[in-house]
PDB file of C-alpha atoms in Angstrom:
ATOM      1  CA  UNK I 240     -36.691-283.460  43.825  1.00  0.00           C
ATOM      2  CA  UNK I 241     -35.685-286.282  41.307  1.00  0.00           C
ATOM      3  CA  UNK I 242     -38.025-289.033  40.499  1.00  0.00           C
ATOM      4  CA  UNK I 243     -37.211-291.736  43.113  1.00  0.00           C
ATOM      5  CA  UNK I 244     -37.256-294.686  40.327  1.00  0.00           C
ATOM      6  CA  UNK I 245     -34.645-292.634  38.224  1.00  0.00           C
ATOM      7  CA  UNK I 246     -31.002-293.689  38.553  1.00  0.00           C
ATOM      8  CA  UNK I 247     -28.025-291.716  37.038  1.00  0.00           C
ATOM      9  CA  UNK I 248     -28.440-293.398  33.590  1.00  0.00           C
ATOM     10  CA  UNK I 249     -30.064-291.453  30.821  1.00  0.00           C
ATOM     11  CA  UNK I 250     -32.681-293.699  29.496  1.00  0.00           C
ATOM     12  CA  UNK I 251     -35.724-293.141  27.255  1.00  0.00           C
ATOM     13  CA  UNK I 252     -38.123-292.306  29.956  1.00  0.00           C
ATOM     14  CA  UNK I 253     -35.883-289.709  31.367  1.00  0.00           C
ATOM     15  CA  UNK I 254     -35.288-288.102  27.782  1.00  0.00           C
ATOM     16  CA  UNK I 255     -39.020-288.198  27.183  1.00  0.00           C
ATOM     17  CA  UNK I 256     -39.422-286.190  30.419  1.00  0.00           C
ATOM     18  CA  UNK I 257     -36.810-283.730  29.359  1.00  0.00           C
ATOM     19  CA  UNK I 258     -38.390-283.099  26.200  1.00  0.00           C
ATOM     20  CA  UNK I 259     -41.848-282.594  27.466  1.00  0.00           C
ATOM     21  CA  UNK I 260     -40.665-280.093  30.180  1.00  0.00           C
ATOM     22  CA  UNK I 261     -38.508-278.169  27.769  1.00  0.00           C
ATOM     23  CA  UNK I 262     -41.484-277.994  25.308  1.00  0.00           C
ATOM     24  CA  UNK I 263     -43.722-276.762  28.151  1.00  0.00           C
ATOM     25  CA  UNK I 264     -41.316-273.915  28.567  1.00  0.00           C
ATOM     26  CA  UNK I 265     -39.102-275.049  31.366  1.00  0.00           C
ATOM     27  CA  UNK I 266     -35.331-273.954  31.288  1.00  0.00           C
ATOM     28  CA  UNK I 267     -32.571-276.517  31.483  1.00  0.00           C
ATOM     29  CA  UNK I 268     -31.851-275.362  34.976  1.00  0.00           C
ATOM     30  CA  UNK I 269     -35.367-276.056  36.102  1.00  0.00           C
ATOM     31  CA  UNK I 270     -35.410-279.530  34.438  1.00  0.00           C
ATOM     32  CA  UNK I 271     -32.308-280.369  36.319  1.00  0.00           C
ATOM     33  CA  UNK I 272     -34.197-280.182  39.664  1.00  0.00           C
ATOM     34  CA  UNK I 273     -36.264-283.073  38.795  1.00  0.00           C
ATOM     35  CA  UNK I 274     -33.719-285.451  37.248  1.00  0.00           C
ATOM     36  CA  UNK I 275     -30.655-287.080  38.832  1.00  0.00           C
ATOM     37  CA  UNK I 276     -28.020-285.142  36.789  1.00  0.00           C
ATOM     38  CA  UNK I 277     -26.044-281.993  37.612  1.00  0.00           C
ATOM     39  CA  UNK I 278     -25.174-280.225  34.265  1.00  0.00           C
ATOM     40  CA  UNK I 279     -27.364-278.620  31.632  1.00  0.00           C
ATOM     41  CA  UNK I 280     -25.338-280.472  29.005  1.00  0.00           C
ATOM     42  CA  UNK I 281     -27.271-283.544  29.907  1.00  0.00           C
ATOM     43  CA  UNK I 282     -30.546-281.648  29.126  1.00  0.00           C
ATOM     44  CA  UNK I 283     -29.060-280.267  25.806  1.00  0.00           C
ATOM     45  CA  UNK I 284     -27.598-283.483  24.584  1.00  0.00           C
ATOM     46  CA  UNK I 285     -31.084-285.235  25.029  1.00  0.00           C
ATOM     47  CA  UNK I 286     -32.907-282.339  23.214  1.00  0.00           C
ATOM     48  CA  UNK I 287     -30.112-282.741  20.256  1.00  0.00           C
ATOM     49  CA  UNK I 288     -30.440-286.572  20.129  1.00  0.00           C
ATOM     50  CA  UNK I 289     -34.252-285.936  19.338  1.00  0.00           C
ATOM     51  CA  UNK I 290     -33.904-283.061  17.122  1.00  0.00           C
ATOM     52  CA  UNK I 291     -35.339-280.449  19.296  1.00  0.00           C
ATOM     53  CA  UNK I 292     -33.968-277.036  18.606  1.00  0.00           C
ATOM     54  CA  UNK I 293     -32.799-275.075  21.676  1.00  0.00           C
ATOM     55  CA  UNK I 294     -34.340-271.774  22.710  1.00  0.00           C
ATOM     56  CA  UNK I 295     -32.242-268.783  23.005  1.00  0.00           C
ATOM     57  CA  UNK I 296     -32.192-268.517  26.677  1.00  0.00           C
ATOM     58  CA  UNK I 297     -32.961-265.303  28.388  1.00  0.00           C
ATOM     59  CA  UNK I 298     -32.913-263.348  24.998  1.00  0.00           C
ATOM     60  CA  UNK I 299     -36.232-265.017  24.410  1.00  0.00           C
ATOM     61  CA  UNK I 300     -37.906-262.814  26.991  1.00  0.00           C
ATOM     62  CA  UNK I 301     -36.799-259.829  25.076  1.00  0.00           C
ATOM     63  CA  UNK I 302     -38.935-260.526  22.079  1.00  0.00           C
ATOM     64  CA  UNK I 303     -41.215-257.649  21.075  1.00  0.00           C
ATOM     65  CA  UNK I 304     -44.129-257.129  23.663  1.00  0.00           C
ATOM     66  CA  UNK I 305     -46.051-254.368  25.246  1.00  0.00           C
ATOM     67  CA  UNK I 306     -43.309-253.098  27.639  1.00  0.00           C
ATOM     68  CA  UNK I 307     -45.368-249.813  28.292  1.00  0.00           C
ATOM     69  CA  UNK I 308     -48.463-251.605  29.511  1.00  0.00           C
ATOM     70  CA  UNK I 309     -48.230-250.092  32.954  1.00  0.00           C
ATOM     71  CA  UNK I 310     -46.687-246.706  31.952  1.00  0.00           C
ATOM     72  CA  UNK I 311     -50.322-245.327  32.547  1.00  0.00           C
ATOM     73  CA  UNK I 312     -53.191-247.180  34.209  1.00  0.00           C
ATOM     74  CA  UNK I 313     -55.857-245.925  32.109  1.00  0.00           C
ATOM     75  CA  UNK I 314     -58.122-248.897  31.227  1.00  0.00           C
ATOM     76  CA  UNK I 315     -60.018-251.414  33.299  1.00  0.00           C
ATOM     77  CA  UNK I 316     -57.578-254.212  31.745  1.00  0.00           C
ATOM     78  CA  UNK I 317     -54.710-252.546  32.991  1.00  0.00           C
ATOM     79  CA  UNK I 318     -56.062-251.863  36.324  1.00  0.00           C
ATOM     80  CA  UNK I 319     -56.927-255.643  36.840  1.00  0.00           C
ATOM     81  CA  UNK I 320     -53.667-256.962  35.912  1.00  0.00           C
ATOM     82  CA  UNK I 321     -51.925-254.326  38.131  1.00  0.00           C
ATOM     83  CA  UNK I 322     -53.987-255.750  41.078  1.00  0.00           C
ATOM     84  CA  UNK I 323     -52.893-259.156  40.354  1.00  0.00           C
ATOM     85  CA  UNK I 324     -49.183-258.083  40.105  1.00  0.00           C
ATOM     86  CA  UNK I 325     -49.537-256.383  43.424  1.00  0.00           C
ATOM     87  CA  UNK I 326     -50.523-259.771  44.991  1.00  0.00           C
ATOM     88  CA  UNK I 327     -49.142-262.521  42.845  1.00  0.00           C
ATOM     89  CA  UNK I 328     -46.524-260.882  40.786  1.00  0.00           C
ATOM     90  CA  UNK I 329     -42.920-260.480  41.312  1.00  0.00           C
ATOM     91  CA  UNK I 330     -39.803-258.490  40.130  1.00  0.00           C
ATOM     92  CA  UNK I 331     -36.346-259.792  40.287  1.00  0.00           C
ATOM     93  CA  UNK I 332     -33.397-257.236  39.971  1.00  0.00           C
ATOM     94  CA  UNK I 333     -31.227-257.089  36.898  1.00  0.00           C
ATOM     95  CA  UNK I 334     -28.058-258.982  36.667  1.00  0.00           C
ATOM     96  CA  UNK I 335     -25.020-257.390  35.162  1.00  0.00           C
ATOM     97  CA  UNK I 336     -25.968-258.273  31.499  1.00  0.00           C
ATOM     98  CA  UNK I 337     -29.707-258.433  31.617  1.00  0.00           C
ATOM     99  CA  UNK I 338     -32.984-256.415  32.389  1.00  0.00           C
ATOM    100  CA  UNK I 339     -35.097-257.080  35.470  1.00  0.00           C
ATOM    101  CA  UNK I 340     -37.602-259.971  35.276  1.00  0.00           C
ATOM    102  CA  UNK I 341     -41.292-259.272  35.686  1.00  0.00           C
ATOM    103  CA  UNK I 342     -43.537-262.331  36.314  1.00  0.00           C
ATOM    104  CA  UNK I 343     -46.806-263.521  37.361  1.00  0.00           C
ATOM    105  CA  UNK I 344     -47.205-266.976  38.787  1.00  0.00           C
ATOM    106  CA  UNK I 345     -50.479-268.541  39.928  1.00  0.00           C
ATOM    107  CA  UNK I 346     -52.161-271.858  40.424  1.00  0.00           C
ATOM    108  CA  UNK I 347     -54.771-270.708  37.800  1.00  0.00           C
ATOM    109  CA  UNK I 348     -53.563-271.248  34.349  1.00  0.00           C
ATOM    110  CA  UNK I 349     -56.133-268.875  33.017  1.00  0.00           C
ATOM    111  CA  UNK I 350     -54.630-266.174  34.860  1.00  0.00           C
ATOM    112  CA  UNK I 351     -50.928-266.664  33.588  1.00  0.00           C
ATOM    113  CA  UNK I 352     -52.532-267.115  30.126  1.00  0.00           C
ATOM    114  CA  UNK I 353     -54.532-264.054  30.447  1.00  0.00           C
ATOM    115  CA  UNK I 354     -51.479-261.824  31.494  1.00  0.00           C
ATOM    116  CA  UNK I 355     -49.370-263.605  28.666  1.00  0.00           C
ATOM    117  CA  UNK I 356     -51.773-262.457  26.076  1.00  0.00           C
ATOM    118  CA  UNK I 357     -52.303-259.124  27.685  1.00  0.00           C
ATOM    119  CA  UNK I 358     -48.705-258.304  27.173  1.00  0.00           C
ATOM    120  CA  UNK I 359     -48.373-260.002  23.774  1.00  0.00           C
ATOM    121  CA  UNK I 360     -45.564-262.365  24.942  1.00  0.00           C
ATOM    122  CA  UNK I 361     -44.268-264.706  22.352  1.00  0.00           C
ATOM    123  CA  UNK I 362     -42.636-267.573  24.562  1.00  0.00           C
ATOM    124  CA  UNK I 363     -44.971-269.983  26.314  1.00  0.00           C
ATOM    125  CA  UNK I 364     -46.567-269.918  29.821  1.00  0.00           C
ATOM    126  CA  UNK I 365     -44.315-272.016  32.053  1.00  0.00           C
ATOM    127  CA  UNK I 366     -45.724-274.949  33.824  1.00  0.00           C
ATOM    128  CA  UNK I 367     -43.985-275.204  37.232  1.00  0.00           C
ATOM    129  CA  UNK I 368     -44.199-278.752  38.643  1.00  0.00           C
ATOM    130  CA  UNK I 369     -44.783-279.017  42.540  1.00  0.00           C
ATOM    131  CA  UNK I 370     -41.499-279.452  44.491  1.00  0.00           C
ATOM    132  CA  UNK I 371     -43.088-281.566  47.265  1.00  0.00           C
ATOM    133  CA  UNK I 372     -46.469-282.577  48.649  1.00  0.00           C
ATOM    134  CA  UNK I 373     -46.968-279.155  50.332  1.00  0.00           C
ATOM    135  CA  UNK I 374     -46.722-277.393  46.942  1.00  0.00           C
ATOM    136  CA  UNK I 375     -49.204-276.938  44.242  1.00  0.00           C
ATOM    137  CA  UNK I 376     -48.735-276.967  40.358  1.00  0.00           C
ATOM    138  CA  UNK I 377     -48.135-273.526  39.145  1.00  0.00           C
ATOM    139  CA  UNK I 378     -48.271-271.390  36.009  1.00  0.00           C
ATOM    140  CA  UNK I 379     -45.817-268.540  35.166  1.00  0.00           C
ATOM    141  CA  UNK I 380     -45.879-265.729  32.726  1.00  0.00           C
ATOM    142  CA  UNK I 381     -42.523-263.917  32.659  1.00  0.00           C
ATOM    143  CA  UNK I 382     -40.606-261.251  30.678  1.00  0.00           C
ATOM    144  CA  UNK I 383     -37.654-259.147  31.054  1.00  0.00           C
ATOM    145  CA  UNK I 384     -37.996-255.145  30.834  1.00  0.00           C
ATOM    146  CA  UNK I 385     -36.400-252.214  32.590  1.00  0.00           C
ATOM    147  CA  UNK I 386     -39.264-250.059  31.386  1.00  0.00           C
ATOM    148  CA  UNK I 387     -42.027-252.203  32.999  1.00  0.00           C
ATOM    149  CA  UNK I 388     -40.148-252.745  36.121  1.00  0.00           C
ATOM    150  CA  UNK I 389     -39.615-248.929  36.461  1.00  0.00           C
ATOM    151  CA  UNK I 390     -43.412-248.304  35.824  1.00  0.00           C
ATOM    152  CA  UNK I 391     -44.564-250.906  38.130  1.00  0.00           C
ATOM    153  CA  UNK I 392     -42.234-249.796  41.103  1.00  0.00           C
ATOM    154  CA  UNK I 393     -44.606-246.620  41.183  1.00  0.00           C
ATOM    155  CA  UNK I 394     -47.387-249.032  42.427  1.00  0.00           C
ATOM    156  CA  UNK I 395     -45.210-250.958  44.896  1.00  0.00           C
ATOM    157  CA  UNK I 396     -44.393-254.030  42.695  1.00  0.00           C
ATOM    158  CA  UNK I 397     -40.911-254.189  43.562  1.00  0.00           C
ATOM    159  CA  UNK I 398     -38.344-256.921  44.505  1.00  0.00           C
ATOM    160  CA  UNK I 399     -39.138-258.399  47.977  1.00  0.00           C
ATOM    161  CA  UNK I 400     -42.537-256.585  48.150  1.00  0.00           C
ATOM    162  CA  UNK I 401     -44.371-259.047  50.311  1.00  0.00           C
ATOM    163  CA  UNK I 402     -44.637-256.490  53.465  1.00  0.00           C
ATOM    164  CA  UNK I 403     -44.681-253.285  51.548  1.00  0.00           C
ATOM    165  CA  UNK I 404     -47.666-253.620  49.226  1.00  0.00           C
ATOM    166  CA  UNK I 405     -50.322-250.949  49.069  1.00  0.00           C
ATOM    167  CA  UNK I 406     -53.472-249.787  47.455  1.00  0.00           C
ATOM    168  CA  UNK I 407     -52.701-247.414  44.552  1.00  0.00           C
ATOM    169  CA  UNK I 408     -55.322-244.662  44.016  1.00  0.00           C
ATOM    170  CA  UNK I 409     -56.492-244.669  40.488  1.00  0.00           C
ATOM    171  CA  UNK I 410     -59.690-242.921  39.038  1.00  0.00           C
ATOM    172  CA  UNK I 411     -62.870-243.846  40.559  1.00  0.00           C
ATOM    173  CA  UNK I 412     -64.048-245.918  37.497  1.00  0.00           C
ATOM    174  CA  UNK I 413     -60.988-248.033  37.576  1.00  0.00           C
ATOM    175  CA  UNK I 414     -60.780-248.839  41.382  1.00  0.00           C
ATOM    176  CA  UNK I 415     -63.089-251.828  41.146  1.00  0.00           C
ATOM    177  CA  UNK I 416     -61.000-253.450  38.532  1.00  0.00           C
ATOM    178  CA  UNK I 417     -57.841-252.924  40.548  1.00  0.00           C
ATOM    179  CA  UNK I 418     -59.481-254.501  43.673  1.00  0.00           C
ATOM    180  CA  UNK I 419     -60.843-257.303  41.657  1.00  0.00           C
ATOM    181  CA  UNK I 420     -57.311-258.020  40.477  1.00  0.00           C
ATOM    182  CA  UNK I 421     -56.220-257.892  44.227  1.00  0.00           C
ATOM    183  CA  UNK I 422     -59.046-260.145  45.060  1.00  0.00           C
ATOM    184  CA  UNK I 423     -58.239-262.743  42.385  1.00  0.00           C
ATOM    185  CA  UNK I 424     -54.723-262.926  43.698  1.00  0.00           C
ATOM    186  CA  UNK I 425     -55.023-262.737  47.438  1.00  0.00           C
ATOM    187  CA  UNK I 426     -58.802-262.634  48.195  1.00  0.00           C
ATOM    188  CA  UNK I 427     -60.946-265.393  49.584  1.00  0.00           C
ATOM    189  CA  UNK I 428     -64.427-266.617  48.660  1.00  0.00           C
ATOM    190  CA  UNK I 429     -65.704-269.689  50.467  1.00  0.00           C
ATOM    191  CA  UNK I 430     -68.792-271.016  52.228  1.00  0.00           C
ATOM    192  CA  UNK I 431     -68.882-271.514  55.950  1.00  0.00           C
ATOM    193  CA  UNK I 432     -70.284-274.619  57.484  1.00  0.00           C
ATOM    194  CA  UNK I 433     -73.874-272.918  57.566  1.00  0.00           C
ATOM    195  CA  UNK I 434     -73.539-272.518  53.736  1.00  0.00           C
ATOM    196  CA  UNK I 435     -73.309-268.651  54.171  1.00  0.00           C
ATOM    197  CA  UNK I 436     -70.887-267.030  51.748  1.00  0.00           C
ATOM    198  CA  UNK I 437     -67.673-265.260  52.978  1.00  0.00           C
ATOM    199  CA  UNK I 438     -65.587-262.805  51.122  1.00  0.00           C
ATOM    200  CA  UNK I 439     -62.297-261.359  52.254  1.00  0.00           C
ATOM    201  CA  UNK I 440     -58.705-260.128  51.487  1.00  0.00           C
ATOM    202  CA  UNK I 441     -55.308-261.055  52.788  1.00  0.00           C
ATOM    203  CA  UNK I 442     -51.871-259.572  52.454  1.00  0.00           C
ATOM    204  CA  UNK I 443     -49.566-256.941  53.942  1.00  0.00           C
ATOM    205  CA  UNK I 444     -50.863-254.738  56.752  1.00  0.00           C
ATOM    206  CA  UNK I 445     -51.222-251.613  54.780  1.00  0.00           C
ATOM    207  CA  UNK I 446     -52.700-253.235  51.698  1.00  0.00           C
ATOM    208  CA  UNK I 447     -55.402-254.944  53.917  1.00  0.00           C
ATOM    209  CA  UNK I 448     -56.177-251.756  55.787  1.00  0.00           C
ATOM    210  CA  UNK I 449     -56.435-249.545  52.643  1.00  0.00           C
ATOM    211  CA  UNK I 450     -58.672-252.128  50.903  1.00  0.00           C
ATOM    212  CA  UNK I 451     -60.866-252.466  53.839  1.00  0.00           C
ATOM    213  CA  UNK I 452     -61.196-248.762  54.370  1.00  0.00           C
ATOM    214  CA  UNK I 453     -61.964-248.232  50.729  1.00  0.00           C
ATOM    215  CA  UNK I 454     -64.843-250.813  50.757  1.00  0.00           C
ATOM    216  CA  UNK I 455     -66.171-249.297  54.024  1.00  0.00           C
ATOM    217  CA  UNK I 456     -66.272-245.849  52.617  1.00  0.00           C
ATOM    218  CA  UNK I 457     -67.336-246.477  49.125  1.00  0.00           C
ATOM    219  CA  UNK I 458     -69.940-249.287  49.711  1.00  0.00           C
ATOM    220  CA  UNK I 459     -70.770-248.963  53.396  1.00  0.00           C
ATOM    221  CA  UNK I 460     -69.933-252.438  54.389  1.00  0.00           C
ATOM    222  CA  UNK I 461     -69.588-253.332  57.964  1.00  0.00           C
ATOM    223  CA  UNK I 462     -66.442-252.066  59.919  1.00  0.00           C
ATOM    224  CA  UNK I 463     -65.007-255.633  60.353  1.00  0.00           C
ATOM    225  CA  UNK I 464     -61.698-255.678  62.150  1.00  0.00           C
ATOM    226  CA  UNK I 465     -58.434-256.946  60.683  1.00  0.00           C
ATOM    227  CA  UNK I 466     -57.112-260.305  61.995  1.00  0.00           C
ATOM    228  CA  UNK I 467     -53.287-261.520  62.074  1.00  0.00           C
ATOM    229  CA  UNK I 468     -51.805-264.731  61.120  1.00  0.00           C
ATOM    230  CA  UNK I 469     -48.162-264.178  61.617  1.00  0.00           C
ATOM    231  CA  UNK I 470     -47.081-261.411  59.316  1.00  0.00           C
ATOM    232  CA  UNK I 471     -50.075-261.876  57.164  1.00  0.00           C
ATOM    233  CA  UNK I 472     -53.181-259.617  57.902  1.00  0.00           C
ATOM    234  CA  UNK I 473     -56.762-260.537  56.636  1.00  0.00           C
ATOM    235  CA  UNK I 474     -60.287-258.932  56.823  1.00  0.00           C
ATOM    236  CA  UNK I 475     -63.482-260.984  55.984  1.00  0.00           C
ATOM    237  CA  UNK I 476     -67.322-260.161  55.545  1.00  0.00           C
ATOM    238  CA  UNK I 477     -69.962-262.890  55.943  1.00  0.00           C
ATOM    239  CA  UNK I 478     -73.149-260.732  56.398  1.00  0.00           C
ATOM    240  CA  UNK I 479     -75.142-261.304  53.235  1.00  0.00           C
ATOM    241  CA  UNK I 480     -75.730-257.825  52.354  1.00  0.00           C
ATOM    242  CA  UNK I 481     -71.883-256.961  52.732  1.00  0.00           C
ATOM    243  CA  UNK I 482     -70.918-260.161  50.570  1.00  0.00           C
ATOM    244  CA  UNK I 483     -73.540-258.865  48.095  1.00  0.00           C
ATOM    245  CA  UNK I 484     -72.515-255.203  47.900  1.00  0.00           C
ATOM    246  CA  UNK I 485     -68.697-256.248  47.593  1.00  0.00           C
ATOM    247  CA  UNK I 486     -69.433-258.906  44.848  1.00  0.00           C
ATOM    248  CA  UNK I 487     -71.586-256.540  42.724  1.00  0.00           C
ATOM    249  CA  UNK I 488     -68.896-253.899  43.046  1.00  0.00           C
ATOM    250  CA  UNK I 489     -66.060-256.123  41.977  1.00  0.00           C
ATOM    251  CA  UNK I 490     -67.920-257.679  38.909  1.00  0.00           C
ATOM    252  CA  UNK I 491     -69.873-254.729  37.523  1.00  0.00           C
ATOM    253  CA  UNK I 492     -68.700-254.462  33.928  1.00  0.00           C
ATOM    254  CA  UNK I 493     -65.910-256.952  34.556  1.00  0.00           C
ATOM    255  CA  UNK I 494     -64.256-258.750  31.612  1.00  0.00           C
ATOM    256  CA  UNK I 495     -61.037-260.152  33.363  1.00  0.00           C
ATOM    257  CA  UNK I 496     -61.567-262.440  36.370  1.00  0.00           C
ATOM    258  CA  UNK I 497     -60.943-265.888  37.836  1.00  0.00           C
ATOM    259  CA  UNK I 498     -63.796-268.192  36.770  1.00  0.00           C
ATOM    260  CA  UNK I 499     -63.856-270.138  39.934  1.00  0.00           C
ATOM    261  CA  UNK I 500     -64.213-267.163  42.182  1.00  0.00           C
ATOM    262  CA  UNK I 501     -66.804-265.671  40.011  1.00  0.00           C
ATOM    263  CA  UNK I 502     -68.795-268.884  40.006  1.00  0.00           C
ATOM    264  CA  UNK I 503     -68.944-269.050  43.807  1.00  0.00           C
ATOM    265  CA  UNK I 504     -70.252-265.386  44.085  1.00  0.00           C
ATOM    266  CA  UNK I 505     -72.497-265.354  41.039  1.00  0.00           C
ATOM    267  CA  UNK I 506     -75.741-266.017  43.158  1.00  0.00           C
ATOM    268  CA  UNK I 507     -74.971-262.465  44.777  1.00  0.00           C
ATOM    269  CA  UNK I 508     -74.889-260.635  41.327  1.00  0.00           C
TER     270      UNK I 508
END
């Protein structure tokens, strides 16, 4: 919502805010949500007065990058980013004149920047300011690609995917990297009140059930039951042996991972 101290007069403070947000990668439409004005012309006029060149709009997202990154999941890096997209990625259907939007949005800037670099995107990672007290600062890496949207659909990364995600079956040597990506997106790592480590996964009913069964069959962890929280399902392990087996499986030969979760589980490695 607009800054409460700003009225509908375009002053230097508001213009400085517009310039900073635009340089951070936000669009004119996104900037308007935080200032007391209604038209994009206000944003563009402020940029022009300060000599800030305008971007080319959605066409920016079509600059050269690796659109075939997910045509075949044949490396640990591809498997990891696929796992993150299954949980925290999104696809927006194409409009009449453009291609589908594929994006990754997370509170962890390192993840958004890592995905940005993996694809070779040329426009900046977007900084998404919280819309209210219940929201968090987010970072978004986004592109437009019919090819990538088509490739990702095979793995359940589709528009409105929240309740239809599943665990793709890759070659055995890539499954730990895929599940680590899922863990970095919708996994949990924390300490109970008795300081015992806890590790788990949440998400759609099918995804959680399939990750749980994979870990039971491959690692021999305890057959813990799945819990419900509204439409979300989750499963957790707190027995030290289970946590250790899962952590060692996830991080063996790992090069891509969230530092904050790795740091918490490092004592198990």
